[in-house]
PDB file of C-alpha atoms (C1' of nucleotides) in Angstrom:
ATOM      1  CA  MET A   1       0.000   0.000   0.000  1.00 53.00           C
ATOM      2  CA  ARG A   2       1.488   3.286  -0.906  1.00 55.00           C
ATOM      3  CA  ARG A   3       1.594   6.148   1.486  1.00 60.00           C
ATOM      4  CA  ARG A   4      -1.612   8.004   2.023  1.00 69.00           C
ATOM      5  CA  GLU A   5      -1.776  11.292   0.289  1.00 74.00           C
ATOM      6  CA  TYR A   6      -4.055  12.805   2.867  1.00 86.00           C
ATOM      7  CA  LEU A   7      -3.701  13.626   6.521  1.00 91.00           C
ATOM      8  CA  GLY A   8      -4.291  11.102   9.242  1.00 90.00           C
ATOM      9  CA  GLN A   9      -6.092  12.051  12.387  1.00 92.00           C
ATOM     10  CA  LEU A  10      -3.149  12.744  14.619  1.00 95.00           C
ATOM     11  CA  GLU A  11      -1.334  14.385  11.749  1.00 95.00           C
ATOM     12  CA  LEU A  12      -4.168  16.860  11.396  1.00 96.00           C
ATOM     13  CA  MET A  13      -4.197  17.587  15.104  1.00 96.00           C
ATOM     14  CA  VAL A  14      -0.459  18.109  15.153  1.00 96.00           C
ATOM     15  CA  LEU A  15      -0.550  20.321  12.099  1.00 96.00           C
ATOM     16  CA  LEU A  16      -3.297  22.465  13.596  1.00 96.00           C
ATOM     17  CA  ALA A  17      -1.341  22.766  16.814  1.00 95.00           C
ATOM     18  CA  VAL A  18       1.715  23.883  14.879  1.00 96.00           C
ATOM     19  CA  MET A  19      -0.359  26.480  13.089  1.00 95.00           C
ATOM     20  CA  ARG A  20      -1.198  28.282  16.299  1.00 90.00           C
ATOM     21  CA  PRO A  21       0.030  31.861  16.087  1.00 83.00           C
ATOM     22  CA  ARG A  22       2.320  31.431  19.071  1.00 81.00           C
ATOM     23  CA  GLY A  23       5.172  30.573  16.742  1.00 80.00           C
ATOM     24  CA  ASP A  24       7.066  28.406  19.191  1.00 87.00           C
ATOM     25  CA  ALA A  25       5.701  24.990  18.317  1.00 93.00           C
ATOM     26  CA  TYR A  26       7.858  22.128  19.459  1.00 94.00           C
ATOM     27  CA  GLY A  27       7.213  18.497  20.350  1.00 92.00           C
ATOM     28  CA  VAL A  28       6.400  18.603  24.012  1.00 94.00           C
ATOM     29  CA  LEU A  29       4.287  21.747  23.758  1.00 94.00           C
ATOM     30  CA  ILE A  30       2.321  20.358  20.834  1.00 96.00           C
ATOM     31  CA  ALA A  31       1.572  17.200  22.762  1.00 96.00           C
ATOM     32  CA  ARG A  32       0.350  19.246  25.706  1.00 94.00           C
ATOM     33  CA  ASP A  33      -1.795  21.384  23.447  1.00 94.00           C
ATOM     34  CA  ILE A  34      -3.478  18.364  21.935  1.00 95.00           C
ATOM     35  CA  ALA A  35      -3.963  16.763  25.316  1.00 95.00           C
ATOM     36  CA  ASP A  36      -5.569  19.950  26.629  1.00 94.00           C
ATOM     37  CA  LYS A  37      -7.948  20.405  23.747  1.00 93.00           C
ATOM     38  CA  SER A  38      -8.879  16.792  23.168  1.00 93.00           C
ATOM     39  CA  GLY A  39      -8.937  15.586  26.746  1.00 90.00           C
ATOM     40  CA  ARG A  40      -6.984  12.585  25.622  1.00 89.00           C
ATOM     41  CA  GLU A  41      -3.439  11.766  26.437  1.00 90.00           C
ATOM     42  CA  VAL A  42      -1.313  11.535  23.360  1.00 93.00           C
ATOM     43  CA  ALA A  43       2.000   9.727  23.479  1.00 94.00           C
ATOM     44  CA  LEU A  44       5.004  11.909  22.851  1.00 96.00           C
ATOM     45  CA  ALA A  45       6.452   9.327  20.525  1.00 96.00           C
ATOM     46  CA  SER A  46       3.293   9.538  18.411  1.00 96.00           C
ATOM     47  CA  VAL A  47       3.617  13.282  18.132  1.00 97.00           C
ATOM     48  CA  TYR A  48       7.245  13.094  17.120  1.00 97.00           C
ATOM     49  CA  ALA A  49       6.460  10.404  14.582  1.00 96.00           C
ATOM     50  CA  ALA A  50       3.659  12.509  13.134  1.00 96.00           C
ATOM     51  CA  LEU A  51       5.913  15.568  13.002  1.00 97.00           C
ATOM     52  CA  GLU A  52       8.476  13.592  11.083  1.00 95.00           C
ATOM     53  CA  ARG A  53       5.912  12.365   8.610  1.00 95.00           C
ATOM     54  CA  LEU A  54       4.513  15.833   8.134  1.00 95.00           C
ATOM     55  CA  GLU A  55       7.920  17.311   7.496  1.00 95.00           C
ATOM     56  CA  HIS A  56       8.750  14.516   5.116  1.00 93.00           C
ATOM     57  CA  LYS A  57       5.571  15.247   3.186  1.00 93.00           C
ATOM     58  CA  GLY A  58       6.478  18.900   2.958  1.00 93.00           C
ATOM     59  CA  PHE A  59       3.770  20.233   5.253  1.00 95.00           C
ATOM     60  CA  LEU A  60       6.200  21.432   7.904  1.00 95.00           C
ATOM     61  CA  THR A  61       9.721  22.745   8.211  1.00 95.00           C
ATOM     62  CA  SER A  62      11.858  22.461  11.279  1.00 94.00           C
ATOM     63  CA  SER A  63      14.644  24.475  12.790  1.00 91.00           C
ATOM     64  CA  LEU A  64      16.801  23.775  15.754  1.00 88.00           C
ATOM     65  CA  GLY A  65      16.338  26.339  18.488  1.00 83.00           C
ATOM     66  CA  GLN A  66      18.970  27.843  20.722  1.00 78.00           C
ATOM     67  CA  PRO A  67      19.605  25.949  23.909  1.00 70.00           C
ATOM     68  CA  THR A  68      18.362  28.910  25.860  1.00 65.00           C
ATOM     69  CA  ALA A  69      16.108  26.990  28.195  1.00 59.00           C
ATOM     70  CA  GLU A  70      15.733  28.368  31.668  1.00 68.00           C
ATOM     71  CA  ARG A  71      17.033  25.332  33.438  1.00 70.00           C
ATOM     72  CA  GLY A  72      18.978  22.751  31.494  1.00 73.00           C
ATOM     73  CA  GLY A  73      17.516  20.468  28.867  1.00 76.00           C
ATOM     74  CA  LYS A  74      18.113  19.664  25.270  1.00 86.00           C
ATOM     75  CA  ALA A  75      17.554  22.260  22.575  1.00 87.00           C
ATOM     76  CA  ARG A  76      14.108  22.281  21.072  1.00 90.00           C
ATOM     77  CA  THR A  77      13.231  21.674  17.472  1.00 93.00           C
ATOM     78  CA  TYR A  78      10.704  24.230  16.316  1.00 95.00           C
ATOM     79  CA  PHE A  79       8.193  23.571  13.575  1.00 96.00           C
ATOM     80  CA  LYS A  80       6.409  25.801  11.136  1.00 95.00           C
ATOM     81  CA  ALA A  81       3.689  24.957   8.655  1.00 95.00           C
ATOM     82  CA  THR A  82       4.413  25.459   4.977  1.00 95.00           C
ATOM     83  CA  ALA A  83       1.897  26.952   2.564  1.00 94.00           C
ATOM     84  CA  THR A  84       1.165  23.451   1.338  1.00 93.00           C
ATOM     85  CA  GLY A  85       0.666  22.315   4.895  1.00 94.00           C
ATOM     86  CA  VAL A  86      -1.813  25.077   5.581  1.00 94.00           C
ATOM     87  CA  ARG A  87      -3.738  24.236   2.452  1.00 93.00           C
ATOM     88  CA  GLU A  88      -3.789  20.589   3.416  1.00 93.00           C
ATOM     89  CA  ALA A  89      -5.023  21.333   6.913  1.00 94.00           C
ATOM     90  CA  ARG A  90      -7.716  23.543   5.484  1.00 93.00           C
ATOM     91  CA  GLU A  91      -8.925  20.782   3.219  1.00 92.00           C
ATOM     92  CA  ALA A  92      -8.978  18.119   5.895  1.00 93.00           C
ATOM     93  CA  HIS A  93     -10.767  20.506   8.192  1.00 93.00           C
ATOM     94  CA  ALA A  94     -13.318  21.373   5.542  1.00 92.00           C
ATOM     95  CA  THR A  95     -13.968  17.721   4.834  1.00 93.00           C
ATOM     96  CA  LEU A  96     -14.797  17.039   8.452  1.00 92.00           C
ATOM     97  CA  LEU A  97     -17.060  20.060   8.551  1.00 92.00           C
ATOM     98  CA  ARG A  98     -18.871  18.813   5.460  1.00 92.00           C
ATOM     99  CA  LEU A  99     -19.331  15.420   7.013  1.00 92.00           C
ATOM    100  CA  SER A 100     -20.689  16.865  10.211  1.00 92.00           C
ATOM    101  CA  ALA A 101     -22.925  19.501   8.647  1.00 89.00           C
ATOM    102  CA  ASP A 102     -26.683  19.034   8.883  1.00 83.00           C
ATOM    103  CA  LEU A 103     -26.408  16.493  11.631  1.00 90.00           C
ATOM    104  CA  PRO A 104     -29.061  17.428  14.179  1.00 86.00           C
ATOM    105  CA  ALA A 105     -27.455  15.172  16.753  1.00 84.00           C
ATOM    106  CA  LEU A 106     -24.339  17.303  16.589  1.00 81.00           C
ATOM    107  CA  GLN A 107     -25.967  20.697  16.904  1.00 72.00           C
ATOM    108  CA  VAL A 108     -25.173  21.465  20.469  1.00 58.00           C
ATOM    109  CA  GLU A 109     -22.148  23.674  20.460  1.00 50.00           C
ATOM    110  CA  THR A 110     -23.069  25.458  17.261  1.00 44.00           C
ATOM    111  CA  ALA A 111     -26.231  26.906  18.777  1.00 41.00           C
TER     112      ALA A 111
ATOM    113  CA  MET B   1      -1.563  -1.849  22.525  1.00 63.00           C
ATOM    114  CA  ARG B   2      -4.990  -2.070  23.938  1.00 65.00           C
ATOM    115  CA  ARG B   3      -7.867  -0.745  21.981  1.00 69.00           C
ATOM    116  CA  ARG B   4      -7.981   2.978  21.655  1.00 76.00           C
ATOM    117  CA  GLU B   5     -10.747   4.628  23.537  1.00 76.00           C
ATOM    118  CA  TYR B   6     -11.178   7.259  20.900  1.00 87.00           C
ATOM    119  CA  LEU B   7     -12.255   7.219  17.297  1.00 91.00           C
ATOM    120  CA  GLY B   8      -9.880   6.784  14.418  1.00 91.00           C
ATOM    121  CA  GLN B   9     -10.245   9.010  11.408  1.00 92.00           C
ATOM    122  CA  LEU B  10     -12.163   6.661   9.191  1.00 93.00           C
ATOM    123  CA  GLU B  11     -14.210   5.535  12.161  1.00 95.00           C
ATOM    124  CA  LEU B  12     -15.298   9.100  12.785  1.00 96.00           C
ATOM    125  CA  MET B  13     -16.184   9.635   9.142  1.00 96.00           C
ATOM    126  CA  VAL B  14     -18.199   6.442   9.067  1.00 96.00           C
ATOM    127  CA  LEU B  15     -19.969   7.271  12.294  1.00 96.00           C
ATOM    128  CA  LEU B  16     -20.894  10.718  11.035  1.00 96.00           C
ATOM    129  CA  ALA B  17     -22.192   9.239   7.801  1.00 95.00           C
ATOM    130  CA  VAL B  18     -24.327   6.803   9.759  1.00 96.00           C
ATOM    131  CA  MET B  19     -25.744   9.655  11.789  1.00 95.00           C
ATOM    132  CA  ARG B  20     -27.230  11.352   8.767  1.00 90.00           C
ATOM    133  CA  PRO B  21     -30.981  11.698   9.246  1.00 83.00           C
ATOM    134  CA  ARG B  22     -31.755   9.576   6.201  1.00 80.00           C
ATOM    135  CA  GLY B  23     -31.988   6.532   8.415  1.00 78.00           C
ATOM    136  CA  ASP B  24     -30.966   4.027   5.797  1.00 85.00           C
ATOM    137  CA  ALA B  25     -27.239   3.842   6.387  1.00 92.00           C
ATOM    138  CA  TYR B  26     -25.570   0.781   4.953  1.00 91.00           C
ATOM    139  CA  GLY B  27     -22.095  -0.058   3.740  1.00 89.00           C
ATOM    140  CA  VAL B  28     -22.124   0.945   0.126  1.00 90.00           C
ATOM    141  CA  LEU B  29     -24.084   4.153   0.700  1.00 92.00           C
ATOM    142  CA  ILE B  30     -21.789   5.192   3.547  1.00 95.00           C
ATOM    143  CA  ALA B  31     -18.739   4.681   1.380  1.00 95.00           C
ATOM    144  CA  ARG B  32     -20.291   6.806  -1.344  1.00 93.00           C
ATOM    145  CA  ASP B  33     -21.159   9.505   1.137  1.00 93.00           C
ATOM    146  CA  ILE B  34     -17.605   9.667   2.414  1.00 94.00           C
ATOM    147  CA  ALA B  35     -16.189   9.659  -1.091  1.00 93.00           C
ATOM    148  CA  ASP B  36     -18.499  12.513  -2.078  1.00 92.00           C
ATOM    149  CA  LYS B  37     -17.710  14.704   0.893  1.00 92.00           C
ATOM    150  CA  SER B  38     -14.011  14.010   1.175  1.00 92.00           C
ATOM    151  CA  GLY B  39     -13.128  13.743  -2.479  1.00 89.00           C
ATOM    152  CA  ARG B  40     -11.158  10.666  -1.658  1.00 88.00           C
ATOM    153  CA  GLU B  41     -11.949   7.151  -2.689  1.00 88.00           C
ATOM    154  CA  VAL B  42     -12.385   4.870   0.256  1.00 91.00           C
ATOM    155  CA  ALA B  43     -12.298   1.114  -0.174  1.00 92.00           C
ATOM    156  CA  LEU B  44     -15.518  -0.640   0.676  1.00 94.00           C
ATOM    157  CA  ALA B  45     -13.669  -3.183   2.715  1.00 95.00           C
ATOM    158  CA  SER B  46     -12.240  -0.420   4.877  1.00 95.00           C
ATOM    159  CA  VAL B  47     -15.694   0.917   5.566  1.00 96.00           C
ATOM    160  CA  TYR B  48     -17.006  -2.481   6.528  1.00 95.00           C
ATOM    161  CA  ALA B  49     -14.062  -3.040   8.821  1.00 95.00           C
ATOM    162  CA  ALA B  50     -14.665   0.311  10.481  1.00 96.00           C
ATOM    163  CA  LEU B  51     -18.362  -0.464  10.857  1.00 96.00           C
ATOM    164  CA  GLU B  52     -17.478  -3.705  12.556  1.00 95.00           C
ATOM    165  CA  ARG B  53     -15.115  -1.988  14.967  1.00 94.00           C
ATOM    166  CA  LEU B  54     -17.682   0.678  15.756  1.00 95.00           C
ATOM    167  CA  GLU B  55     -20.374  -1.858  16.448  1.00 95.00           C
ATOM    168  CA  HIS B  56     -18.012  -3.845  18.591  1.00 93.00           C
ATOM    169  CA  LYS B  57     -17.238  -0.754  20.613  1.00 92.00           C
ATOM    170  CA  GLY B  58     -20.933  -0.126  21.133  1.00 93.00           C
ATOM    171  CA  PHE B  59     -21.220   2.998  19.000  1.00 95.00           C
ATOM    172  CA  LEU B  60     -23.475   1.382  16.414  1.00 95.00           C
ATOM    173  CA  THR B  61     -26.115  -1.287  16.164  1.00 94.00           C
ATOM    174  CA  SER B  62     -26.953  -3.179  13.027  1.00 93.00           C
ATOM    175  CA  SER B  63     -30.050  -4.841  11.643  1.00 91.00           C
ATOM    176  CA  LEU B  64     -30.478  -6.940   8.578  1.00 86.00           C
ATOM    177  CA  GLY B  65     -32.843  -5.389   6.071  1.00 80.00           C
ATOM    178  CA  GLN B  66     -35.312  -7.097   3.804  1.00 73.00           C
ATOM    179  CA  PRO B  67     -33.928  -8.250   0.482  1.00 65.00           C
ATOM    180  CA  THR B  68     -36.167  -5.792  -1.297  1.00 61.00           C
ATOM    181  CA  ALA B  69     -33.624  -4.454  -3.705  1.00 55.00           C
ATOM    182  CA  GLU B  70     -34.918  -3.345  -7.051  1.00 63.00           C
ATOM    183  CA  ARG B  71     -32.614  -5.422  -9.085  1.00 64.00           C
ATOM    184  CA  GLY B  72     -30.837  -8.324  -7.499  1.00 67.00           C
ATOM    185  CA  GLY B  73     -28.380  -7.972  -4.735  1.00 69.00           C
ATOM    186  CA  LYS B  74     -27.799  -9.205  -1.261  1.00 80.00           C
ATOM    187  CA  ALA B  75     -29.794  -7.927   1.671  1.00 83.00           C
ATOM    188  CA  ARG B  76     -28.376  -4.828   3.250  1.00 87.00           C
ATOM    189  CA  THR B  77     -27.215  -4.438   6.792  1.00 91.00           C
ATOM    190  CA  TYR B  78     -28.458  -1.161   8.207  1.00 93.00           C
ATOM    191  CA  PHE B  79     -26.629   0.728  10.910  1.00 95.00           C
ATOM    192  CA  LYS B  80     -27.775   3.120  13.568  1.00 94.00           C
ATOM    193  CA  ALA B  81     -25.721   5.142  16.009  1.00 95.00           C
ATOM    194  CA  THR B  82     -26.257   4.445  19.694  1.00 95.00           C
ATOM    195  CA  ALA B  83     -26.473   7.190  22.297  1.00 94.00           C
ATOM    196  CA  THR B  84     -22.876   6.452  23.220  1.00 94.00           C
ATOM    197  CA  GLY B  85     -21.892   6.687  19.577  1.00 94.00           C
ATOM    198  CA  VAL B  86     -23.555  10.054  19.202  1.00 95.00           C
ATOM    199  CA  ARG B  87     -21.813  11.326  22.305  1.00 93.00           C
ATOM    200  CA  GLU B  88     -18.500  10.077  20.989  1.00 93.00           C
ATOM    201  CA  ALA B  89     -18.983  11.731  17.628  1.00 94.00           C
ATOM    202  CA  ARG B  90     -19.960  14.931  19.354  1.00 94.00           C
ATOM    203  CA  GLU B  91     -16.795  14.893  21.411  1.00 93.00           C
ATOM    204  CA  ALA B  92     -14.556  14.216  18.445  1.00 93.00           C
ATOM    205  CA  HIS B  93     -16.263  17.012  16.584  1.00 93.00           C
ATOM    206  CA  ALA B  94     -15.894  19.420  19.497  1.00 93.00           C
ATOM    207  CA  THR B  95     -12.223  18.536  19.783  1.00 94.00           C
ATOM    208  CA  LEU B  96     -11.698  19.438  16.167  1.00 93.00           C
ATOM    209  CA  LEU B  97     -13.453  22.750  16.671  1.00 92.00           C
ATOM    210  CA  ARG B  98     -11.316  23.513  19.702  1.00 93.00           C
ATOM    211  CA  LEU B  99      -8.140  22.675  17.843  1.00 93.00           C
ATOM    212  CA  SER B 100      -9.058  24.800  14.865  1.00 92.00           C
ATOM    213  CA  ALA B 101     -10.401  27.777  16.766  1.00 90.00           C
ATOM    214  CA  ASP B 102      -8.398  31.000  16.627  1.00 83.00           C
ATOM    215  CA  LEU B 103      -6.358  29.830  13.674  1.00 89.00           C
ATOM    216  CA  PRO B 104      -6.239  32.776  11.270  1.00 84.00           C
ATOM    217  CA  ALA B 105      -4.907  30.559   8.504  1.00 82.00           C
ATOM    218  CA  LEU B 106      -8.087  28.509   8.660  1.00 80.00           C
ATOM    219  CA  GLN B 107     -10.597  31.329   8.637  1.00 70.00           C
ATOM    220  CA  VAL B 108     -11.833  31.042   5.117  1.00 57.00           C
ATOM    221  CA  GLU B 109     -15.061  29.118   5.178  1.00 50.00           C
ATOM    222  CA  THR B 110     -16.117  30.396   8.572  1.00 44.00           C
ATOM    223  CA  ALA B 111     -16.203  33.981   7.378  1.00 41.00           C
TER     224      ALA B 111
ATOM    225  C1'  DG C   1     -40.249 -23.057 -14.687  1.00 87.94           C
ATOM    226  C1'  DC C   2     -35.142 -23.325 -14.921  1.00 87.94           C
ATOM    227  C1'  DC C   3     -30.671 -21.548 -15.727  1.00 87.94           C
ATOM    228  C1'  DC C   4     -27.555 -18.101 -16.223  1.00 87.94           C
ATOM    229  C1'  DA C   5     -25.825 -13.439 -16.775  1.00 87.94           C
ATOM    230  C1'  DT C   6     -25.832  -9.575 -14.040  1.00 87.94           C
ATOM    231  C1'  DA C   7     -26.254  -6.488 -10.178  1.00 87.94           C
ATOM    232  C1'  DT C   8     -25.568  -5.515  -5.326  1.00 87.94           C
ATOM    233  C1'  DC C   9     -23.807  -6.056  -1.067  1.00 87.94           C
ATOM    234  C1'  DT C  10     -20.594  -8.278   2.174  1.00 87.94           C
ATOM    235  C1'  DT C  11     -16.513 -10.910   3.725  1.00 87.94           C
ATOM    236  C1'  DC C  12     -11.689 -12.667   3.444  1.00 87.94           C
ATOM    237  C1'  DA C  13      -6.745 -12.604   3.318  1.00 87.94           C
ATOM    238  C1'  DT C  14      -2.906  -9.839   3.167  1.00 87.94           C
ATOM    239  C1'  DT C  15      -0.178  -5.919   3.739  1.00 87.94           C
ATOM    240  C1'  DA C  16       0.710  -1.055   5.049  1.00 87.94           C
ATOM    241  C1'  DT C  17       0.364   2.691   8.136  1.00 87.94           C
ATOM    242  C1'  DT C  18      -0.160   4.814  12.537  1.00 87.94           C
ATOM    243  C1'  DA C  19      -0.113   4.877  17.716  1.00 87.94           C
ATOM    244  C1'  DT C  20       1.705   3.477  22.090  1.00 87.94           C
ATOM    245  C1'  DA C  21       4.512   2.574  26.276  1.00 87.94           C
ATOM    246  C1'  DG C  22       8.647   2.679  28.145  1.00 87.94           C
ATOM    247  C1'  DA C  23      13.491   2.772  28.007  1.00 87.94           C
ATOM    248  C1'  DA C  24      17.326   5.100  26.275  1.00 87.94           C
ATOM    249  C1'  DT C  25      19.806   8.955  24.532  1.00 87.94           C
ATOM    250  C1'  DT C  26      21.268  13.726  24.023  1.00 87.94           C
ATOM    251  C1'  DA C  27      22.280  18.013  25.883  1.00 87.94           C
ATOM    252  C1'  DA C  28      22.124  21.796  28.820  1.00 87.94           C
ATOM    253  C1'  DT C  29      22.559  23.851  33.832  1.00 87.94           C
ATOM    254  C1'  DG C  30      24.635  24.536  38.113  1.00 87.94           C
TER     255       DG C  30
ATOM    256  C1'  DC D   1      27.996  14.535  38.534  1.00 87.94           C
ATOM    257  C1'  DA D   2      23.033  15.080  39.657  1.00 87.94           C
ATOM    258  C1'  DT D   3      19.086  17.214  37.669  1.00 87.94           C
ATOM    259  C1'  DT D   4      16.097  18.811  34.160  1.00 87.94           C
ATOM    260  C1'  DA D   5      14.252  18.930  29.535  1.00 87.94           C
ATOM    261  C1'  DA D   6      13.655  17.409  25.009  1.00 87.94           C
ATOM    262  C1'  DT D   7      14.002  14.051  21.712  1.00 87.94           C
ATOM    263  C1'  DT D   8      14.816   9.331  19.785  1.00 87.94           C
ATOM    264  C1'  DC D   9      14.640   4.255  19.758  1.00 87.94           C
ATOM    265  C1'  DT D  10      12.514  -0.374  20.039  1.00 87.94           C
ATOM    266  C1'  DA D  11       9.074  -3.438  19.886  1.00 87.94           C
ATOM    267  C1'  DT D  12       4.243  -4.313  19.571  1.00 87.94           C
ATOM    268  C1'  DA D  13      -0.583  -3.553  18.720  1.00 87.94           C
ATOM    269  C1'  DA D  14      -4.489  -1.155  16.657  1.00 87.94           C
ATOM    270  C1'  DT D  15      -6.264   0.871  12.614  1.00 87.94           C
ATOM    271  C1'  DA D  16      -6.667   1.295   7.663  1.00 87.94           C
ATOM    272  C1'  DA D  17      -6.341  -0.104   2.731  1.00 87.94           C
ATOM    273  C1'  DT D  18      -6.830  -3.148  -1.033  1.00 87.94           C
ATOM    274  C1'  DG D  19      -7.964  -6.737  -4.480  1.00 87.94           C
ATOM    275  C1'  DA D  20     -10.358 -10.638  -4.888  1.00 87.94           C
ATOM    276  C1'  DA D  21     -13.693 -13.872  -3.644  1.00 87.94           C
ATOM    277  C1'  DG D  22     -18.242 -15.066  -1.705  1.00 87.94           C
ATOM    278  C1'  DA D  23     -23.185 -14.590  -1.003  1.00 87.94           C
ATOM    279  C1'  DT D  24     -27.750 -13.562  -2.596  1.00 87.94           C
ATOM    280  C1'  DA D  25     -31.108 -11.611  -5.168  1.00 87.94           C
ATOM    281  C1'  DT D  26     -33.443 -10.315 -10.058  1.00 87.94           C
ATOM    282  C1'  DG D  27     -34.957 -10.892 -14.585  1.00 87.94           C
ATOM    283  C1'  DG D  28     -34.821 -12.478 -19.179  1.00 87.94           C
ATOM    284  C1'  DG D  29     -34.200 -16.161 -22.718  1.00 87.94           C
ATOM    285  C1'  DC D  30     -35.815 -20.337 -23.956  1.00 87.94           C
TER     286       DC D  30
END
DNA sequence: GCCCATATCTTCATTATTATAGAATTAATG
DNA sequence: CATTAATTCTATAATAATGAAGATATGGGC
């Protein structure tokens, strides 16, 4: 089976987290962001794996940060979404919205 | 790895398709619905596998329909979302909304 | 009426992709 | 060197994808 050409679930979540305007997206923070917003624990290894896939597909770029952490620790790798990545996220997002539109059972938070 | 307690991507799509008010959700139609709304071809076998998982997890129930097809064909198996399934779909949907909120790069269709 | 070509829906077997826990590694600080 | 933080590795399991086969009905020719 060849590689999927569309975003998987965690990939979408990670990409959206990277797209936050904060501009300091890195592994651990992304995982925390997803955990906060989804209420589900996400394994760090999964996030890193997804980041790698996304970069490999050209949806993200990475850059090694300065080791300027307050108290020790390895330097962070920061991620940024590419234009292609943004487009991709938009499409995946739109698809889910289409699938969930006009579903009375879902109309709770939209009201 | 024990079974995930949350929905996979295809599982969510299938569950949402089942929840459409039409009330006649069955394999082939669900696959068509997903293909239409996502622009991606999804293999029938994948849909059936997802349906099976969802039923096993208690998010769907199934019932065998009458073999009243117009022109040949096997009897359909109809699916219906359970209350738990609806709740689950709602949560997944809400998570997506939370993750995509306040993302300027996404604000195209919401405008 | 019986058989077969056809249509529709479902299942099977196999392989690929993604997610996970947990240990290990790297790298900085004091 | 102990501590902290971030990332990577390893092995395994769940999820997803696919082509092909199987099951079951219809309707028309004869």
